[in-house]
Tab-separated table of C-alpha atoms in Angstrom:
chain	number	residue	atom	x	y	z
A	451	MET	CA	-0.072	-0.068	-0.163
A	452	PHE	CA	2.861	2.250	0.845
A	453	PHE	CA	4.565	2.034	-2.458
A	454	LEU	CA	1.100	2.598	-4.338
A	455	CYS	CA	0.872	5.864	-2.484
A	456	LEU	CA	4.494	6.952	-3.643
A	457	THR	CA	3.841	6.312	-7.303
A	458	GLY	CA	0.727	8.386	-7.431
A	459	ARG	CA	2.973	11.393	-6.241
A	460	SER	CA	6.252	10.617	-7.984
A	461	LEU	CA	7.913	13.293	-9.933
A	462	ALA	CA	7.902	11.390	-13.291
A	463	GLN	CA	3.936	11.325	-13.182
A	464	GLN	CA	3.840	15.084	-12.960
A	465	ARG	CA	3.657	17.345	-16.064
A	466	PRO	CA	6.228	20.125	-16.267
A	467	ALA	CA	4.726	23.574	-16.536
A	468	GLY	CA	4.345	24.633	-20.100
A	469	ASP	CA	4.665	21.060	-21.527
A	470	SER	CA	1.030	20.955	-22.861
A	471	VAL	CA	-0.098	22.030	-26.479
A	472	ALA	CA	-3.586	23.059	-26.947
A	473	VAL	CA	-5.111	21.617	-30.044
A	474	ARG	CA	-8.667	21.734	-31.454
A	475	ALA	CA	-10.609	18.524	-30.786
A	476	ILE	CA	-13.673	16.846	-32.016
A	477	VAL	CA	-15.987	15.112	-29.673
A	478	VAL	CA	-17.581	11.865	-31.198
A	479	GLY	CA	-19.821	9.930	-28.741
A	480	THR	CA	-17.496	9.680	-25.606
A	481	ASP	CA	-14.401	10.154	-27.668
A	482	THR	CA	-12.174	13.229	-28.051
A	483	ILE	CA	-10.183	13.333	-31.221
A	484	PRO	CA	-7.648	15.914	-31.775
A	485	SER	CA	-8.070	18.007	-35.025
A	486	ILE	CA	-5.364	19.560	-36.933
A	487	THR	CA	-5.588	21.577	-40.220
A	488	LEU	CA	-3.029	21.149	-42.783
A	489	SER	CA	-1.878	23.773	-45.110
A	490	ILE	CA	-3.213	23.392	-48.601
A	491	PHE	CA	-0.807	22.128	-51.357
A	492	ASN	CA	-0.971	21.464	-54.926
A	493	VAL	CA	-0.342	17.909	-56.264
A	494	TYR	CA	1.215	17.821	-59.755
A	495	ASP	CA	1.595	14.989	-62.375
A	496	ARG	CA	4.897	13.430	-63.095
A	497	LEU	CA	7.692	15.848	-64.427
A	498	PRO	CA	7.611	16.146	-68.272
A	499	LYS	CA	9.917	14.117	-69.926
A	500	ARG	CA	12.104	17.011	-70.993
A	501	LEU	CA	12.433	18.122	-67.415
A	502	ARG	CA	13.301	14.624	-66.116
A	503	LYS	CA	16.175	14.279	-68.670
A	504	GLU	CA	17.348	17.693	-67.658
A	505	ARG	CA	17.302	16.669	-63.935
A	506	GLU	CA	19.160	13.452	-64.843
A	507	ARG	CA	21.766	15.078	-66.808
A	508	TRP	CA	22.343	17.788	-63.904
A	509	THR	CA	22.350	15.001	-61.389
A	510	ARG	CA	25.001	13.069	-63.525
A	511	LEU	CA	27.120	16.142	-63.739
A	512	ARG	CA	26.796	17.130	-60.135
A	513	ASN	CA	27.986	13.503	-58.976
A	514	ALA	CA	30.814	13.588	-61.469
A	515	VAL	CA	32.037	16.950	-60.190
A	516	TYR	CA	31.860	15.829	-56.514
A	517	VAL	CA	33.753	12.781	-57.333
A	518	THR	CA	36.455	14.461	-59.546
A	519	TYR	CA	36.952	17.873	-58.152
A	520	PRO	CA	39.193	16.659	-55.204
A	521	TYR	CA	41.673	15.208	-57.797
A	522	ALA	CA	41.734	18.500	-59.768
A	523	VAL	CA	42.557	20.450	-56.591
A	524	SER	CA	45.367	17.890	-55.739
A	525	ALA	CA	46.637	18.006	-59.389
A	526	SER	CA	46.947	21.778	-59.177
A	527	ARG	CA	48.836	21.580	-55.964
A	528	VAL	CA	51.127	18.818	-57.290
A	529	LEU	CA	51.733	20.542	-60.506
A	530	LYS	CA	52.838	23.618	-58.522
A	531	ASP	CA	55.162	21.508	-56.387
A	532	VAL	CA	56.489	19.791	-59.255
A	533	SER	CA	57.193	22.810	-61.311
A	534	ARG	CA	58.778	24.510	-58.400
A	535	ASP	CA	61.156	21.381	-57.776
A	536	LEU	CA	61.936	21.164	-61.458
A	537	ASP	CA	63.315	24.599	-61.408
A	538	ARG	CA	65.943	23.432	-58.903
A	539	CYS	CA	66.925	20.385	-61.027
A	540	THR	CA	70.223	21.347	-62.896
A	541	SER	CA	70.671	18.343	-65.431
A	542	LYS	CA	68.483	16.388	-67.665
A	543	LYS	CA	69.129	13.391	-65.838
A	544	GLN	CA	68.267	14.741	-62.407
A	545	ARG	CA	64.951	16.112	-63.926
A	546	LYS	CA	64.145	12.694	-65.332
A	547	GLU	CA	64.861	10.934	-61.961
A	548	TYR	CA	62.692	13.400	-60.308
A	549	LEU	CA	59.714	12.977	-62.592
A	550	ALA	CA	59.974	9.206	-62.582
A	551	SER	CA	60.019	9.130	-58.541
A	552	LYS	CA	57.077	11.526	-58.540
A	553	GLU	CA	55.102	9.446	-61.233
A	554	LYS	CA	55.522	6.463	-59.290
A	555	GLU	CA	54.451	8.139	-56.011
A	556	LEU	CA	51.546	9.559	-57.637
A	557	LYS	CA	50.702	6.146	-59.267
A	558	ALA	CA	50.595	4.706	-55.680
A	559	GLN	CA	48.348	7.191	-54.161
A	560	PHE	CA	45.827	7.963	-57.012
A	561	GLY	CA	46.130	4.998	-59.476
A	562	ASP	CA	43.366	2.772	-58.464
A	563	LYS	CA	41.137	5.683	-57.690
A	564	LEU	CA	41.682	7.187	-61.113
A	565	GLU	CA	41.455	3.761	-62.985
A	566	ASN	CA	37.777	3.514	-61.642
A	567	LEU	CA	36.505	6.605	-62.881
A	568	SER	CA	34.010	6.298	-65.858
A	569	VAL	CA	34.763	8.026	-69.239
A	570	TYR	CA	32.182	10.739	-68.410
A	571	GLN	CA	33.941	11.437	-64.962
A	572	GLY	CA	37.352	11.512	-66.935
A	573	LYS	CA	35.974	14.249	-69.202
A	574	VAL	CA	34.718	16.237	-66.541
A	575	LEU	CA	38.225	15.745	-64.467
A	576	MET	CA	40.012	17.287	-67.707
A	577	LYS	CA	37.810	20.157	-67.494
A	578	LEU	CA	38.350	20.764	-64.008
A	579	ILE	CA	42.156	20.457	-64.325
A	580	HIS	CA	42.101	23.131	-66.904
A	581	ARG	CA	40.095	25.089	-64.673
A	582	GLU	CA	42.443	24.749	-61.593
A	583	THR	CA	45.901	24.935	-63.519
A	584	GLY	CA	45.165	27.004	-66.304
A	585	GLU	CA	46.501	24.310	-68.622
A	586	ASN	CA	44.884	21.532	-70.587
A	587	CYS	CA	45.960	18.018	-69.887
A	588	TYR	CA	47.822	17.632	-73.289
A	589	GLU	CA	49.960	20.663	-72.598
A	590	ILE	CA	50.742	19.293	-68.834
A	591	ILE	CA	51.676	15.821	-70.309
A	592	LYS	CA	53.675	17.465	-73.190
A	593	GLU	CA	55.598	19.568	-70.721
A	594	LEU	CA	56.352	16.903	-68.283
A	595	LYS	CA	56.704	13.850	-70.428
A	596	GLY	CA	57.299	14.993	-73.986
A	597	GLY	CA	55.337	15.408	-77.063
A	598	PHE	CA	55.413	11.846	-78.228
A	599	ASN	CA	53.787	10.592	-75.089
A	600	ALA	CA	51.238	13.633	-75.126
A	601	ARG	CA	50.213	12.344	-78.757
A	602	MET	CA	50.000	8.809	-77.857
A	603	TYR	CA	47.861	9.625	-74.776
A	604	GLN	CA	45.671	11.795	-76.815
A	605	THR	CA	45.066	9.013	-79.401
A	606	VAL	CA	43.979	6.618	-76.471
A	607	ALA	CA	41.804	9.404	-75.227
A	608	PHE	CA	40.109	9.725	-78.579
A	609	PHE	CA	39.463	6.350	-78.865
A	610	PHE	CA	37.583	6.399	-75.709
A	611	GLY	CA	35.660	9.588	-76.597
A	612	GLY	CA	37.862	11.959	-74.684
A	613	ASN	CA	40.048	14.799	-75.525
A	614	LEU	CA	43.019	15.657	-73.612
A	615	LYS	CA	43.037	19.316	-75.092
A	616	SER	CA	39.437	20.043	-73.704
A	617	GLU	CA	39.441	23.473	-71.814
A	618	PHE	CA	37.138	24.881	-69.397
A	619	ASN	CA	35.044	27.644	-70.749
A	620	THR	CA	33.207	29.691	-68.130
A	621	GLN	CA	30.246	30.139	-70.650
A	622	ASP	CA	29.877	26.660	-71.979
A	623	ASP	CA	30.625	24.998	-68.610
A	624	ARG	CA	28.837	27.197	-66.237
A	625	ASP	CA	27.044	24.410	-64.812
A	626	ILE	CA	30.276	22.744	-63.612
A	627	GLU	CA	31.104	26.354	-62.268
A	628	LEU	CA	27.998	26.409	-60.226
A	629	ILE	CA	28.745	23.031	-58.658
A	630	VAL	CA	32.194	23.933	-57.964
A	631	GLN	CA	31.154	27.182	-56.205
A	632	GLU	CA	28.555	25.204	-54.087
A	633	ILE	CA	31.582	22.629	-53.038
A	634	GLN	CA	33.667	25.775	-52.291
A	635	LEU	CA	30.845	27.311	-50.327
A	636	TYR	CA	30.568	24.212	-48.106
A	637	ASN	CA	34.529	24.295	-47.965
A	638	ARG	CA	34.608	20.622	-48.874
A	639	PHE	CA	37.906	20.992	-50.649
A	640	ASN	CA	40.321	23.746	-50.686
């Protein structure tokens, strides 16, 4: 009996002040049912095919930029470091050894990740690299590995539908620019 009296007076059973919310109610027989009025909204049919295609295109591009932008930023940093270090090299042999070691290091760091990119993501990455560095991929390869290698890589890219000479154009690629600004706004990569 003593415990039953305590449970009726325990603090867990008491309602704190200001904890209740007043709502309208409807009384049906002996039942009281809360009544809430929802705001009016319009229900539309599915998006037209044209808009669905545009949304799919935008989503695909946005995903590609989110995946590849970190690589473009890294490429920009690496190229600045490499050009600074190459200025210190005095002989061709020293330059060649440095580039070979740097290439090996970069393949270990990024090789598998870049090989798993789709062709579409590769195209977006080439545009982003140009945006970040000011040079297209063909010029970068030609400068670092020579003209023959640059032409060879360009030929391979051509067979896969790519172009190492593709450049970022603020007018044509304004969607990419908007997505990059969104990424930078949220300070994801920089």
